[in-house]
Amino acid sequence: DIQMTQSPSSLPASLGDRVTITCRASQDIGNYLRWFQQKPGKSPRLMIYGATNLAAGVPSRFSGSRSGSDYSLTINSLESEDMAIYYCLQHNEYPWTFGGGTKLELK
Amino acid sequence: EVQLVESGGVLVQPGRSMKLSCAASGFTFSTFPMAWVRQAPTKGLEWVATISTSGGSTYYRDSVKGRFTISRDNAKRTLYLQMDSLRSEDTATYYCTTGGPGYNPNWFAYWGQGTLVTVSS
């Protein structure tokens, strides 16, 4: 199975900060990588698809990038509504696998 | 407006069976691969199963293979998950989502509200 190692697991940050969350894939997944945001009691929300493409309705302060087997989600100028748990997902090969999650919280 | 509405989640004893449903509206259901994703209480997301548009191809995580069956009825615009021989570790909120291989921006863009399955004696 492909392992998606997500870091950090917890990320304290201040409003206006620029933050980056990373997932490292244990095998090649091409750009079959998606990022999700999940708030307490809510369903996941797609943020990024194809590693670098912004999903519909997602603010432009969110962006995705790739460097080799490392995939990153960056949020510029953090806003209070961005506080949530973020997950990556590889769907290149079955079983599809999620990263362990990153809890983004106010410092 | 796209809507996915799950139902069927209840408290069930270990070893028993349960069937979840996901009713779809607002999009051409028959053209979307579909998936089930679950989340145990206070835990992360876990992919469970995927089904192709026709239902002819299905894929499962190892821990549910042989116990769970994903299916769909395109005429009724409904996705199902038959869960047999349930275990305590199957306790989770189950979400249906539009999901398939490839770069389609619609994959995983739509999610239901989730239905809670609790397996306990």
mmCIF file of C-alpha atoms in Angstrom:
data_model
loop_
_atom_site.group_PDB
_atom_site.id
_atom_site.type_symbol
_atom_site.label_atom_id
_atom_site.label_comp_id
_atom_site.label_asym_id
_atom_site.label_seq_id
_atom_site.Cartn_x
_atom_site.Cartn_y
_atom_site.Cartn_z
ATOM 1 C CA ASP A 1 0.000 0.000 0.000
ATOM 2 C CA ILE A 2 1.100 3.564 -0.631
ATOM 3 C CA GLN A 3 1.767 5.428 2.598
ATOM 4 C CA MET A 4 1.015 9.134 2.772
ATOM 5 C CA THR A 5 3.072 10.665 5.557
ATOM 6 C CA GLN A 6 1.547 13.999 6.479
ATOM 7 C CA SER A 7 3.291 16.651 8.556
ATOM 8 C CA PRO A 8 2.962 18.339 10.901
ATOM 9 C CA SER A 9 0.121 16.691 12.778
ATOM 10 C CA SER A 10 -0.585 19.948 14.574
ATOM 11 C CA LEU A 11 0.138 23.465 13.391
ATOM 12 C CA PRO A 12 -0.408 26.457 15.672
ATOM 13 C CA ALA A 13 -0.506 29.662 13.636
ATOM 14 C CA SER A 14 -1.601 33.282 13.817
ATOM 15 C CA LEU A 15 -4.048 35.125 11.612
ATOM 16 C CA GLY A 16 -2.242 36.507 8.584
ATOM 17 C CA ASP A 17 0.474 33.820 8.679
ATOM 18 C CA ARG A 18 1.576 31.794 5.697
ATOM 19 C CA VAL A 19 1.467 28.071 6.505
ATOM 20 C CA THR A 20 2.465 24.923 4.640
ATOM 21 C CA ILE A 21 1.336 21.331 5.153
ATOM 22 C CA THR A 22 3.163 18.473 3.453
ATOM 23 C CA CYS A 23 2.399 14.903 2.423
ATOM 24 C CA ARG A 24 5.134 12.548 1.330
ATOM 25 C CA ALA A 25 4.166 9.601 -0.821
ATOM 26 C CA SER A 26 5.973 6.292 -0.330
ATOM 27 C CA GLN A 27 5.636 5.474 -4.043
ATOM 28 C CA ASP A 28 5.023 7.373 -7.240
ATOM 29 C CA ILE A 29 1.485 8.749 -7.383
ATOM 30 C CA GLY A 30 1.944 11.187 -10.231
ATOM 31 C CA ASN A 31 -0.320 14.137 -9.585
ATOM 32 C CA TYR A 32 -3.209 12.029 -8.273
ATOM 33 C CA LEU A 33 -3.228 13.945 -5.029
ATOM 34 C CA ARG A 34 -6.087 15.873 -3.457
ATOM 35 C CA TRP A 35 -6.355 18.065 -0.398
ATOM 36 C CA PHE A 36 -9.404 18.316 1.848
ATOM 37 C CA GLN A 37 -10.485 20.607 4.635
ATOM 38 C CA GLN A 38 -12.698 19.278 7.415
ATOM 39 C CA LYS A 39 -14.294 21.296 10.186
ATOM 40 C CA PRO A 40 -15.792 19.726 13.336
ATOM 41 C CA GLY A 41 -19.005 17.857 12.636
ATOM 42 C CA LYS A 42 -18.813 18.569 8.919
ATOM 43 C CA SER A 43 -18.083 16.559 5.792
ATOM 44 C CA PRO A 44 -14.730 16.978 4.050
ATOM 45 C CA ARG A 45 -14.416 19.760 1.486
ATOM 46 C CA LEU A 46 -12.242 19.396 -1.607
ATOM 47 C CA MET A 47 -9.634 22.160 -1.768
ATOM 48 C CA ILE A 48 -7.054 21.018 -4.336
ATOM 49 C CA TYR A 49 -7.144 18.369 -7.084
ATOM 50 C CA GLY A 50 -4.425 17.113 -9.393
ATOM 51 C CA ALA A 51 -1.896 18.276 -6.794
ATOM 52 C CA THR A 52 -1.947 21.900 -7.934
ATOM 53 C CA ASN A 53 -5.447 22.810 -9.121
ATOM 54 C CA LEU A 54 -7.790 24.888 -7.004
ATOM 55 C CA ALA A 55 -11.239 23.332 -6.583
ATOM 56 C CA ALA A 56 -14.328 25.368 -7.390
ATOM 57 C CA GLY A 57 -15.131 28.067 -4.875
ATOM 58 C CA VAL A 58 -11.876 27.752 -2.943
ATOM 59 C CA PRO A 59 -10.228 31.081 -2.060
ATOM 60 C CA SER A 60 -7.088 31.954 -3.994
ATOM 61 C CA ARG A 61 -5.008 32.121 -0.791
ATOM 62 C CA PHE A 62 -4.910 28.294 -0.995
ATOM 63 C CA SER A 63 -2.432 26.653 -3.335
ATOM 64 C CA GLY A 64 -0.949 23.215 -3.976
ATOM 65 C CA SER A 65 2.508 22.266 -5.163
ATOM 66 C CA ARG A 66 4.697 19.242 -5.749
ATOM 67 C CA SER A 67 8.391 18.587 -5.385
ATOM 68 C CA GLY A 68 9.242 15.006 -6.222
ATOM 69 C CA SER A 69 7.310 12.801 -3.811
ATOM 70 C CA ASP A 70 6.449 15.735 -1.543
ATOM 71 C CA TYR A 71 3.089 17.420 -2.002
ATOM 72 C CA SER A 72 2.290 20.645 -0.210
ATOM 73 C CA LEU A 73 -0.744 22.718 0.633
ATOM 74 C CA THR A 74 0.010 26.373 1.349
ATOM 75 C CA ILE A 75 -2.351 28.924 2.814
ATOM 76 C CA ASN A 76 -1.323 32.551 2.428
ATOM 77 C CA SER A 77 -2.578 35.129 4.879
ATOM 78 C CA LEU A 78 -4.402 32.776 7.230
ATOM 79 C CA GLU A 79 -7.988 33.652 8.139
ATOM 80 C CA SER A 80 -10.046 32.435 11.092
ATOM 81 C CA GLU A 81 -12.294 30.361 8.808
ATOM 82 C CA ASP A 82 -9.261 28.322 7.748
ATOM 83 C CA MET A 83 -8.934 26.705 11.172
ATOM 84 C CA ALA A 84 -9.704 23.057 10.483
ATOM 85 C CA ILE A 85 -8.127 19.673 9.898
ATOM 86 C CA TYR A 86 -6.539 19.135 6.494
ATOM 87 C CA TYR A 87 -6.029 15.761 4.807
ATOM 88 C CA CYS A 88 -4.259 14.664 1.667
ATOM 89 C CA LEU A 89 -5.458 11.724 -0.428
ATOM 90 C CA GLN A 90 -3.680 9.695 -3.086
ATOM 91 C CA HIS A 91 -5.983 8.036 -5.594
ATOM 92 C CA ASN A 92 -3.393 6.798 -8.036
ATOM 93 C CA GLU A 93 -3.430 3.219 -6.839
ATOM 94 C CA TYR A 94 -5.780 1.088 -4.753
ATOM 95 C CA PRO A 95 -6.123 1.125 -1.833
ATOM 96 C CA TRP A 96 -6.518 4.869 -1.918
ATOM 97 C CA THR A 97 -4.887 6.321 1.155
ATOM 98 C CA PHE A 98 -5.273 9.479 3.187
ATOM 99 C CA GLY A 99 -2.614 11.251 5.174
ATOM 100 C CA GLY A 100 -3.028 11.291 8.932
ATOM 101 C CA GLY A 101 -4.313 14.860 9.018
ATOM 102 C CA THR A 102 -3.010 18.241 10.148
ATOM 103 C CA LYS A 103 -4.907 20.226 12.741
ATOM 104 C CA LEU A 104 -4.501 23.914 12.024
ATOM 105 C CA GLU A 105 -5.271 25.994 15.091
ATOM 106 C CA LEU A 106 -4.812 29.488 16.405
ATOM 107 C CA LYS A 107 -1.635 30.119 18.318
ATOM 108 C CA GLU B 1 -27.754 21.715 -6.552
ATOM 109 C CA VAL B 2 -25.826 18.493 -6.003
ATOM 110 C CA GLN B 3 -27.026 16.497 -3.028
ATOM 111 C CA LEU B 4 -25.892 13.211 -1.532
ATOM 112 C CA VAL B 5 -27.984 11.952 1.365
ATOM 113 C CA GLU B 6 -26.866 8.885 3.297
ATOM 114 C CA SER B 7 -29.147 6.762 5.433
ATOM 115 C CA GLY B 8 -29.168 3.460 7.272
ATOM 116 C CA GLY B 9 -26.664 4.009 10.032
ATOM 117 C CA VAL B 10 -27.689 2.514 13.378
ATOM 118 C CA LEU B 11 -26.410 0.652 16.417
ATOM 119 C CA VAL B 12 -25.788 -2.992 15.521
ATOM 120 C CA GLN B 13 -24.266 -5.967 17.310
ATOM 121 C CA PRO B 14 -20.965 -7.484 16.204
ATOM 122 C CA GLY B 15 -21.408 -10.119 13.525
ATOM 123 C CA ARG B 16 -24.655 -8.653 12.244
ATOM 124 C CA SER B 17 -25.370 -6.963 8.897
ATOM 125 C CA MET B 18 -26.429 -3.520 7.783
ATOM 126 C CA LYS B 19 -27.025 -1.747 4.485
ATOM 127 C CA LEU B 20 -26.291 1.910 3.894
ATOM 128 C CA SER B 21 -27.876 3.945 1.128
ATOM 129 C CA CYS B 22 -26.854 7.200 -0.520
ATOM 130 C CA ALA B 23 -29.462 9.025 -2.587
ATOM 131 C CA ALA B 24 -28.056 11.342 -5.245
ATOM 132 C CA SER B 25 -29.607 14.323 -6.970
ATOM 133 C CA GLY B 26 -28.548 17.384 -8.927
ATOM 134 C CA PHE B 27 -26.094 15.631 -11.247
ATOM 135 C CA THR B 28 -25.990 12.799 -13.776
ATOM 136 C CA PHE B 29 -25.417 9.997 -11.288
ATOM 137 C CA SER B 30 -24.772 7.324 -13.909
ATOM 138 C CA THR B 31 -21.703 9.168 -15.207
ATOM 139 C CA PHE B 32 -19.925 9.437 -11.839
ATOM 140 C CA PRO B 33 -17.857 6.736 -10.160
ATOM 141 C CA MET B 34 -18.794 6.673 -6.486
ATOM 142 C CA ALA B 35 -17.002 5.852 -3.269
ATOM 143 C CA TRP B 36 -17.524 5.295 0.434
ATOM 144 C CA VAL B 37 -15.153 6.903 2.920
ATOM 145 C CA ARG B 38 -15.397 6.401 6.675
ATOM 146 C CA GLN B 39 -14.154 8.138 9.770
ATOM 147 C CA ALA B 40 -13.944 6.465 13.151
ATOM 148 C CA PRO B 41 -14.735 8.725 16.115
ATOM 149 C CA THR B 42 -11.946 11.280 16.616
ATOM 150 C CA LYS B 43 -9.877 9.610 13.864
ATOM 151 C CA GLY B 44 -8.873 10.437 10.305
ATOM 152 C CA LEU B 45 -10.471 9.647 6.975
ATOM 153 C CA GLU B 46 -10.272 6.142 5.516
ATOM 154 C CA TRP B 47 -11.248 5.049 2.020
ATOM 155 C CA VAL B 48 -13.550 2.002 2.043
ATOM 156 C CA ALA B 49 -14.701 1.155 -1.483
ATOM 157 C CA THR B 50 -15.203 2.503 -5.004
ATOM 158 C CA ILE B 51 -17.562 1.506 -7.794
ATOM 159 C CA SER B 52 -17.396 2.344 -11.477
ATOM 160 C CA THR B 53 -20.166 4.140 -13.350
ATOM 161 C CA SER B 54 -21.785 0.932 -14.569
ATOM 162 C CA GLY B 55 -21.152 -0.986 -11.369
ATOM 163 C CA GLY B 56 -19.082 -3.503 -13.272
ATOM 164 C CA SER B 57 -15.888 -2.728 -11.370
ATOM 165 C CA THR B 58 -15.546 -2.520 -7.609
ATOM 166 C CA TYR B 59 -12.573 -1.987 -5.328
ATOM 167 C CA TYR B 60 -12.215 -2.453 -1.552
ATOM 168 C CA ARG B 61 -9.731 -1.926 1.202
ATOM 169 C CA ASP B 62 -8.389 -5.191 2.524
ATOM 170 C CA SER B 63 -10.033 -4.931 5.942
ATOM 171 C CA VAL B 64 -13.541 -4.964 4.428
ATOM 172 C CA LYS B 65 -12.941 -7.221 1.428
ATOM 173 C CA GLY B 66 -15.294 -10.209 1.552
ATOM 174 C CA ARG B 67 -17.508 -8.529 4.167
ATOM 175 C CA PHE B 68 -18.677 -5.323 2.451
ATOM 176 C CA THR B 69 -20.307 -4.978 -0.964
ATOM 177 C CA ILE B 70 -20.620 -1.682 -2.799
ATOM 178 C CA SER B 71 -23.346 -1.453 -5.440
ATOM 179 C CA ARG B 72 -25.433 1.090 -7.261
ATOM 180 C CA ASP B 73 -28.773 1.457 -8.962
ATOM 181 C CA ASN B 74 -28.423 4.107 -11.640
ATOM 182 C CA ALA B 75 -32.160 4.125 -12.344
ATOM 183 C CA LYS B 76 -32.826 4.980 -8.698
ATOM 184 C CA ARG B 77 -29.753 7.258 -8.475
ATOM 185 C CA THR B 78 -28.694 5.432 -5.338
ATOM 186 C CA LEU B 79 -25.419 4.057 -4.008
ATOM 187 C CA TYR B 80 -25.342 1.227 -1.476
ATOM 188 C CA LEU B 81 -22.955 -0.374 0.962
ATOM 189 C CA GLN B 82 -23.924 -3.812 2.252
ATOM 190 C CA MET B 83 -21.935 -4.507 5.391
ATOM 191 C CA ASP B 84 -21.829 -8.071 6.747
ATOM 192 C CA SER B 85 -19.986 -9.646 9.669
ATOM 193 C CA LEU B 86 -19.606 -6.256 11.276
ATOM 194 C CA ARG B 87 -16.817 -5.684 13.764
ATOM 195 C CA SER B 88 -16.292 -3.079 16.446
ATOM 196 C CA GLU B 89 -13.550 -1.522 14.315
ATOM 197 C CA ASP B 90 -16.155 -0.750 11.627
ATOM 198 C CA THR B 91 -17.685 1.825 13.955
ATOM 199 C CA ALA B 92 -17.475 5.106 12.061
ATOM 200 C CA THR B 93 -19.312 7.812 10.206
ATOM 201 C CA TYR B 94 -19.706 6.652 6.631
ATOM 202 C CA TYR B 95 -19.672 9.223 3.837
ATOM 203 C CA CYS B 96 -20.576 8.704 0.214
ATOM 204 C CA THR B 97 -18.729 10.819 -2.313
ATOM 205 C CA THR B 98 -18.266 11.187 -6.015
ATOM 206 C CA GLY B 99 -14.888 9.604 -6.533
ATOM 207 C CA GLY B 100 -12.910 7.959 -9.250
ATOM 208 C CA PRO B 101 -9.459 7.757 -10.748
ATOM 209 C CA GLY B 102 -8.134 10.601 -12.835
ATOM 210 C CA TYR B 103 -8.014 14.367 -12.612
ATOM 211 C CA ASN B 104 -11.719 15.152 -12.943
ATOM 212 C CA PRO B 105 -12.404 18.141 -10.673
ATOM 213 C CA ASN B 106 -15.768 16.627 -9.716
ATOM 214 C CA TRP B 107 -14.184 13.616 -8.051
ATOM 215 C CA PHE B 108 -14.478 14.045 -4.298
ATOM 216 C CA ALA B 109 -16.084 17.453 -4.798
ATOM 217 C CA TYR B 110 -19.440 16.240 -3.489
ATOM 218 C CA TRP B 111 -20.006 14.558 -0.149
ATOM 219 C CA GLY B 112 -22.987 13.440 1.859
ATOM 220 C CA GLN B 113 -23.546 14.513 5.443
ATOM 221 C CA GLY B 114 -22.475 11.106 6.722
ATOM 222 C CA THR B 115 -24.296 8.358 8.586
ATOM 223 C CA LEU B 116 -23.044 6.901 11.872
ATOM 224 C CA VAL B 117 -22.610 3.154 12.179
ATOM 225 C CA THR B 118 -21.981 1.878 15.688
ATOM 226 C CA VAL B 119 -21.020 -1.764 16.171
ATOM 227 C CA SER B 120 -21.348 -2.754 19.801
ATOM 228 C CA SER B 121 -22.918 -5.399 21.972
#
